[in-house]
CSV table of C-alpha atoms in Angstrom, one decimal:
chain,number,residue,atom,x,y,z
M,12,UNK,CA,-32.9,-23.3,-14.7
M,13,UNK,CA,-30.0,-21.5,-13.0
M,14,UNK,CA,-29.5,-18.4,-12.9
M,15,UNK,CA,-26.1,-19.3,-13.6
M,16,UNK,CA,-26.6,-22.4,-15.9
M,17,UNK,CA,-26.7,-20.4,-19.2
M,18,UNK,CA,-22.8,-18.7,-17.4
M,19,UNK,CA,-21.4,-21.7,-16.9
M,20,UNK,CA,-22.5,-23.2,-20.4
M,21,UNK,CA,-20.5,-20.0,-22.3
M,22,UNK,CA,-17.7,-20.0,-20.4
M,23,UNK,CA,-16.8,-23.5,-19.9
M,24,UNK,CA,-13.3,-22.7,-21.7
M,25,UNK,CA,-12.3,-19.6,-20.7
M,26,UNK,CA,-12.7,-21.0,-17.2
M,27,UNK,CA,-10.4,-23.9,-18.1
M,28,UNK,CA,-8.3,-22.7,-19.9
M,29,UNK,CA,-8.2,-19.7,-16.2
M,30,UNK,CA,-4.0,-19.4,-15.7
M,31,UNK,CA,-3.4,-20.1,-11.5
M,32,UNK,CA,-1.4,-16.9,-11.2
M,33,UNK,CA,-2.5,-13.4,-9.5
M,34,UNK,CA,-4.4,-10.7,-11.8
M,35,UNK,CA,-7.6,-8.8,-11.8
M,36,UNK,CA,-11.1,-9.8,-13.8
M,37,UNK,CA,-13.3,-8.0,-15.2
M,38,UNK,CA,-16.9,-8.8,-15.6
M,39,UNK,CA,-19.1,-7.3,-19.1
M,40,UNK,CA,-22.5,-7.3,-19.1
M,41,UNK,CA,-24.7,-7.8,-22.9
M,42,UNK,CA,-23.7,-3.5,-23.5
M,43,UNK,CA,-20.4,-4.5,-23.5
M,44,UNK,CA,-20.2,-2.6,-20.1
M,45,UNK,CA,-17.9,-2.9,-17.3
M,46,UNK,CA,-20.3,-3.8,-14.6
M,47,UNK,CA,-17.6,-5.5,-11.8
M,48,UNK,CA,-13.2,-5.5,-11.3
M,49,UNK,CA,-12.1,-8.1,-9.2
M,50,UNK,CA,-8.5,-8.9,-7.8
M,51,UNK,CA,-7.0,-11.8,-7.5
M,52,UNK,CA,-4.2,-14.2,-6.3
M,53,UNK,CA,-5.2,-16.8,-8.1
M,54,UNK,CA,-7.4,-15.9,-11.5
M,55,UNK,CA,-9.0,-19.4,-12.1
M,56,UNK,CA,-9.7,-20.2,-8.4
M,57,UNK,CA,-11.6,-16.7,-7.5
M,58,UNK,CA,-13.5,-16.7,-11.0
M,59,UNK,CA,-15.1,-20.4,-10.8
M,60,UNK,CA,-16.0,-20.0,-7.7
M,61,UNK,CA,-18.5,-17.6,-8.7
M,62,UNK,CA,-20.4,-20.2,-10.7
M,63,UNK,CA,-20.3,-22.4,-8.4
M,64,UNK,CA,-23.7,-23.2,-5.9
M,65,UNK,CA,-25.7,-21.0,-5.8
M,66,UNK,CA,-26.2,-21.4,-2.5
M,67,UNK,CA,-23.2,-20.2,-1.7
M,68,UNK,CA,-24.1,-16.9,-3.1
M,69,UNK,CA,-26.6,-13.7,-1.9
M,70,UNK,CA,-28.8,-12.2,-4.0
M,71,UNK,CA,-26.7,-9.3,-5.3
M,72,UNK,CA,-24.0,-11.7,-7.0
M,73,UNK,CA,-26.6,-14.1,-8.1
M,74,UNK,CA,-28.1,-10.8,-10.3
M,75,UNK,CA,-24.2,-10.2,-10.6
M,76,UNK,CA,-23.2,-13.1,-12.2
M,77,UNK,CA,-26.8,-13.7,-14.5
M,78,UNK,CA,-25.5,-10.6,-16.4
M,79,UNK,CA,-22.1,-11.0,-17.3
M,80,UNK,CA,-21.7,-11.5,-21.2
M,81,UNK,CA,-18.0,-11.5,-21.0
M,82,UNK,CA,-15.4,-11.8,-19.0
M,83,UNK,CA,-11.6,-10.0,-19.6
M,84,UNK,CA,-8.9,-10.9,-17.0
M,85,UNK,CA,-5.0,-8.6,-16.8
M,86,UNK,CA,-2.6,-10.7,-15.5
M,87,UNK,CA,-0.1,-9.0,-12.7
M,88,UNK,CA,3.7,-9.2,-11.4
M,89,UNK,CA,2.2,-9.8,-7.9
M,90,UNK,CA,-1.0,-9.6,-5.1
M,91,UNK,CA,-0.2,-6.2,-4.5
M,92,UNK,CA,0.3,-5.1,-8.8
M,93,UNK,CA,-3.6,-6.6,-9.1
M,94,UNK,CA,-4.3,-4.7,-5.6
M,95,UNK,CA,-2.9,-1.4,-7.1
M,96,UNK,CA,-4.6,-2.5,-11.0
M,97,UNK,CA,-7.6,-2.7,-9.2
M,98,UNK,CA,-8.5,0.3,-7.5
M,99,UNK,CA,-7.4,2.0,-10.4
M,100,UNK,CA,-9.9,0.0,-12.8
M,101,UNK,CA,-13.3,1.0,-10.0
M,102,UNK,CA,-12.2,4.5,-10.2
M,103,UNK,CA,-11.4,5.2,-13.8
M,104,UNK,CA,-14.9,2.1,-14.9
M,105,UNK,CA,-17.3,3.1,-11.8
M,106,UNK,CA,-18.8,-0.2,-12.0
M,107,UNK,CA,-22.3,-0.6,-10.5
M,108,UNK,CA,-21.6,-4.3,-8.1
M,109,UNK,CA,-17.9,-2.5,-7.4
M,110,UNK,CA,-20.3,-0.3,-5.2
M,111,UNK,CA,-23.1,-2.2,-5.0
M,112,UNK,CA,-21.3,-5.4,-3.5
M,113,UNK,CA,-19.1,-2.7,-0.8
M,114,UNK,CA,-18.7,-4.5,2.8
M,115,UNK,CA,-16.6,-3.9,4.8
M,116,UNK,CA,-14.0,-5.1,4.2
M,117,UNK,CA,-11.1,-2.5,2.7
M,118,UNK,CA,-7.6,-2.9,2.4
M,119,UNK,CA,-5.5,-1.5,4.8
M,120,UNK,CA,-3.2,2.1,4.3
M,121,UNK,CA,-0.8,3.7,6.9
M,122,UNK,CA,-2.1,6.9,7.9
M,123,UNK,CA,-0.2,9.9,9.0
M,124,UNK,CA,-2.6,12.8,10.9
M,125,UNK,CA,-0.7,16.2,10.0
M,126,UNK,CA,-3.0,18.1,11.5
M,127,UNK,CA,-1.8,17.2,14.9
M,128,UNK,CA,0.5,18.8,17.0
M,129,UNK,CA,2.3,15.4,17.9
M,130,UNK,CA,1.5,13.1,14.8
M,131,UNK,CA,2.2,9.1,14.6
M,132,UNK,CA,1.0,6.5,12.1
M,133,UNK,CA,-1.1,3.9,12.3
M,134,UNK,CA,-2.9,1.5,10.2
M,135,UNK,CA,-6.5,2.3,8.5
M,136,UNK,CA,-9.0,0.4,6.6
M,137,UNK,CA,-11.4,4.3,6.3
M,138,UNK,CA,-9.8,7.2,3.7
M,139,UNK,CA,-10.7,10.0,5.0
M,140,UNK,CA,-11.0,14.1,3.2
M,141,UNK,CA,-9.0,14.8,7.2
M,142,UNK,CA,-5.6,16.1,5.6
M,143,UNK,CA,-4.2,13.2,7.0
M,144,UNK,CA,-1.4,11.9,4.4
M,145,UNK,CA,-2.4,7.9,3.5
M,146,UNK,CA,0.0,5.3,2.6
M,147,UNK,CA,-0.9,2.4,0.2
M,148,UNK,CA,-3.8,0.0,-0.3
M,149,UNK,CA,-1.8,-2.9,0.3
M,150,UNK,CA,-2.9,-6.0,0.4
M,151,UNK,CA,-2.6,-7.4,3.7
M,152,UNK,CA,-2.5,-6.8,6.9
M,153,UNK,CA,0.3,-9.2,7.0
M,154,UNK,CA,1.8,-6.5,4.8
M,155,UNK,CA,1.2,-3.9,5.9
M,156,UNK,CA,1.9,-4.8,9.6
M,157,UNK,CA,5.6,-4.9,8.3
M,158,UNK,CA,5.7,-2.1,6.2
M,159,UNK,CA,4.9,-0.3,10.0
M,160,UNK,CA,7.1,-1.5,11.7
M,161,UNK,CA,10.1,-1.3,9.2
M,162,UNK,CA,9.0,2.5,9.6
M,163,UNK,CA,8.7,2.7,13.0
M,164,UNK,CA,13.0,0.9,13.3
M,165,UNK,CA,13.6,3.7,11.2
M,166,UNK,CA,12.1,6.9,12.8
M,167,UNK,CA,11.6,7.5,16.6
M,168,UNK,CA,8.3,8.9,15.8
M,169,UNK,CA,5.4,8.0,19.0
M,170,UNK,CA,3.7,5.4,18.9
M,171,UNK,CA,0.9,6.0,22.5
M,172,UNK,CA,-2.3,7.4,21.8
M,173,UNK,CA,-2.1,10.0,25.5
M,174,UNK,CA,-2.2,13.8,25.3
M,175,UNK,CA,1.4,14.7,25.0
M,176,UNK,CA,2.0,17.7,27.2
M,177,UNK,CA,5.1,17.6,27.8
M,178,UNK,CA,4.6,17.6,31.5
M,179,UNK,CA,5.6,13.5,31.7
M,180,UNK,CA,8.2,13.2,34.6
M,181,UNK,CA,9.3,10.5,32.5
M,182,UNK,CA,9.3,9.3,29.2
M,183,UNK,CA,8.4,5.5,28.4
M,184,UNK,CA,10.7,2.3,27.5
M,185,UNK,CA,10.8,3.7,23.7
M,186,UNK,CA,13.0,6.4,24.0
M,187,UNK,CA,15.7,4.9,26.3
M,188,UNK,CA,15.8,2.3,23.3
M,189,UNK,CA,15.8,4.7,20.7
M,190,UNK,CA,12.0,4.4,19.1
M,191,UNK,CA,10.7,8.1,20.3
M,192,UNK,CA,12.3,11.6,21.4
M,193,UNK,CA,9.8,11.9,23.8
M,194,UNK,CA,8.2,14.3,23.2
M,195,UNK,CA,6.2,13.4,26.6
M,196,UNK,CA,8.9,14.3,28.8
M,197,UNK,CA,9.3,17.6,26.5
M,198,UNK,CA,12.6,15.5,25.4
M,199,UNK,CA,12.7,17.0,21.9
M,200,UNK,CA,11.0,20.4,20.2
M,201,UNK,CA,8.4,20.7,17.9
M,202,UNK,CA,10.6,21.2,15.4
M,203,UNK,CA,12.7,18.5,15.6
M,204,UNK,CA,9.6,15.7,15.7
M,205,UNK,CA,8.4,17.4,12.8
M,206,UNK,CA,11.1,16.3,11.2
M,207,UNK,CA,11.3,12.1,12.6
M,208,UNK,CA,7.9,13.1,11.0
M,209,UNK,CA,8.2,14.4,7.3
M,210,UNK,CA,11.6,12.1,6.9
M,211,UNK,CA,8.9,9.5,7.6
M,212,UNK,CA,6.4,10.6,4.9
M,213,UNK,CA,9.3,11.4,2.3
M,214,UNK,CA,10.9,7.1,3.7
M,215,UNK,CA,6.9,5.7,2.8
M,216,UNK,CA,7.5,8.2,-1.0
M,217,UNK,CA,10.9,6.2,-1.4
M,218,UNK,CA,12.5,10.0,-1.4
M,219,UNK,CA,15.2,7.3,0.7
M,220,UNK,CA,18.7,10.2,-0.2
M,221,UNK,CA,16.6,12.8,0.2
M,222,UNK,CA,16.8,11.8,3.8
M,223,UNK,CA,20.2,10.1,4.0
M,224,UNK,CA,21.6,13.8,2.8
M,225,UNK,CA,19.4,15.6,5.4
M,226,UNK,CA,21.1,13.2,8.2
M,227,UNK,CA,24.2,13.3,7.7
M,228,UNK,CA,24.1,16.5,8.1
M,229,UNK,CA,22.7,16.3,10.9
M,230,UNK,CA,25.3,13.6,11.8
M,231,UNK,CA,28.0,16.3,10.9
M,232,UNK,CA,26.7,19.3,13.3
M,233,UNK,CA,26.0,16.7,16.2
M,234,UNK,CA,30.3,15.7,16.5
M,235,UNK,CA,30.6,19.5,15.5
M,236,UNK,CA,28.9,19.7,18.9
M,237,UNK,CA,30.0,17.3,20.2
M,238,UNK,CA,27.1,15.6,20.4
M,239,UNK,CA,29.0,11.7,20.1
M,240,UNK,CA,26.4,10.1,21.0
M,241,UNK,CA,24.2,11.9,18.6
M,242,UNK,CA,26.0,11.5,15.9
M,243,UNK,CA,26.3,7.7,16.7
M,244,UNK,CA,22.8,7.7,16.5
M,245,UNK,CA,22.4,9.4,13.2
M,246,UNK,CA,24.7,7.4,12.0
M,247,UNK,CA,23.6,4.1,12.7
M,248,UNK,CA,20.1,5.8,11.4
M,249,UNK,CA,21.8,6.2,7.8
M,250,UNK,CA,23.0,3.0,8.3
M,251,UNK,CA,19.8,1.3,8.7
M,252,UNK,CA,17.9,3.1,6.0
M,253,UNK,CA,20.4,2.5,3.4
M,254,UNK,CA,21.1,-1.6,4.4
M,255,UNK,CA,16.8,-1.2,3.3
M,256,UNK,CA,17.0,-0.6,0.0
M,257,UNK,CA,20.8,-1.7,-0.7
M,258,UNK,CA,18.3,-4.3,-3.1
M,259,UNK,CA,17.1,-1.8,-5.1
M,260,UNK,CA,19.1,-2.7,-9.4
M,261,UNK,CA,17.3,-0.5,-11.6
M,262,UNK,CA,18.8,3.3,-11.7
M,263,UNK,CA,16.9,5.8,-13.9
M,264,UNK,CA,20.5,7.8,-15.0
M,265,UNK,CA,18.0,11.3,-14.6
M,266,UNK,CA,16.5,10.3,-11.8
M,267,UNK,CA,13.5,10.4,-12.2
M,268,UNK,CA,10.2,10.4,-10.6
M,269,UNK,CA,7.7,7.6,-12.7
M,270,UNK,CA,5.1,5.3,-13.6
M,271,UNK,CA,5.9,3.3,-15.3
M,272,UNK,CA,3.7,0.4,-17.3
M,273,UNK,CA,4.5,-3.1,-19.8
M,274,UNK,CA,1.8,-4.6,-22.1
M,275,UNK,CA,2.5,-8.1,-23.6
M,276,UNK,CA,-1.0,-9.4,-25.2
M,277,UNK,CA,-0.6,-13.0,-27.0
M,278,UNK,CA,-4.0,-14.1,-28.1
M,279,UNK,CA,-6.9,-14.3,-25.8
M,280,UNK,CA,-4.3,-13.2,-22.9
M,281,UNK,CA,-2.7,-9.9,-21.7
M,282,UNK,CA,-0.3,-9.0,-19.2
M,283,UNK,CA,0.3,-5.8,-17.6
M,284,UNK,CA,3.4,-4.9,-14.9
M,285,UNK,CA,3.9,-2.1,-13.3
M,286,UNK,CA,6.9,0.3,-11.7
M,287,UNK,CA,7.2,2.4,-9.6
M,288,UNK,CA,10.7,4.6,-9.5
M,289,UNK,CA,11.1,7.5,-6.7
M,290,UNK,CA,13.6,9.7,-7.2
M,291,UNK,CA,14.8,7.4,-9.8
M,292,UNK,CA,15.6,4.6,-8.4
M,293,UNK,CA,12.8,1.7,-8.6
């Protein structure tokens, strides 16, 4: 009998009833211990894939399947929520096979190395204890790239990798299209650049109200100093941020930060919805 014959027969009803929805699946051994946690955009397809041809997997995966005595799953509202829930459960339970089956596939994050003199926002798949700020994980390379592009449009930090000395005779094109404030050519102070990075971090944390208040103060000062072109750019930046967040339809009155978990159970199914509220905004 193949290692998968018994599990397939035992879980036939469950495999047939699995929903084609995003969620997290949990494999347990005969002792009730969680041995593997995974996420899927379509639970039905992903879980069933473990019980297909034995020749399609490495020996480690075949050993995992042979030890499965129970399967649980949790439905989520999206693949991104499944990703976050998977990360939480893996951190909490440290399943044996989540460690053994690790490969080079890591989910993407946005990274800001705040220890650098002139930080920039990068995409990375590795998290280190290096003093950097990390934001994520993102469900796909496409989603992290779209977020990076959005942040770049809103905040003019440098995207180049060159060493910044301030001695360049002229800035690159990004300065002239207002995508960078030109530290390479000493067109901004260190304090001004740090403000851009601080605002970028606040945006990624969901603290948009604080950013727009800060930008409006800068806009008023620029106008009072007769720097009308700068005031107009700041106005456009405020409007762009407002457009980005205008889809918000729920607000918490006391404007607090919270993570809200909604749980519902029905017979053999459980549903989890996670809401991230920052400054009262969902």
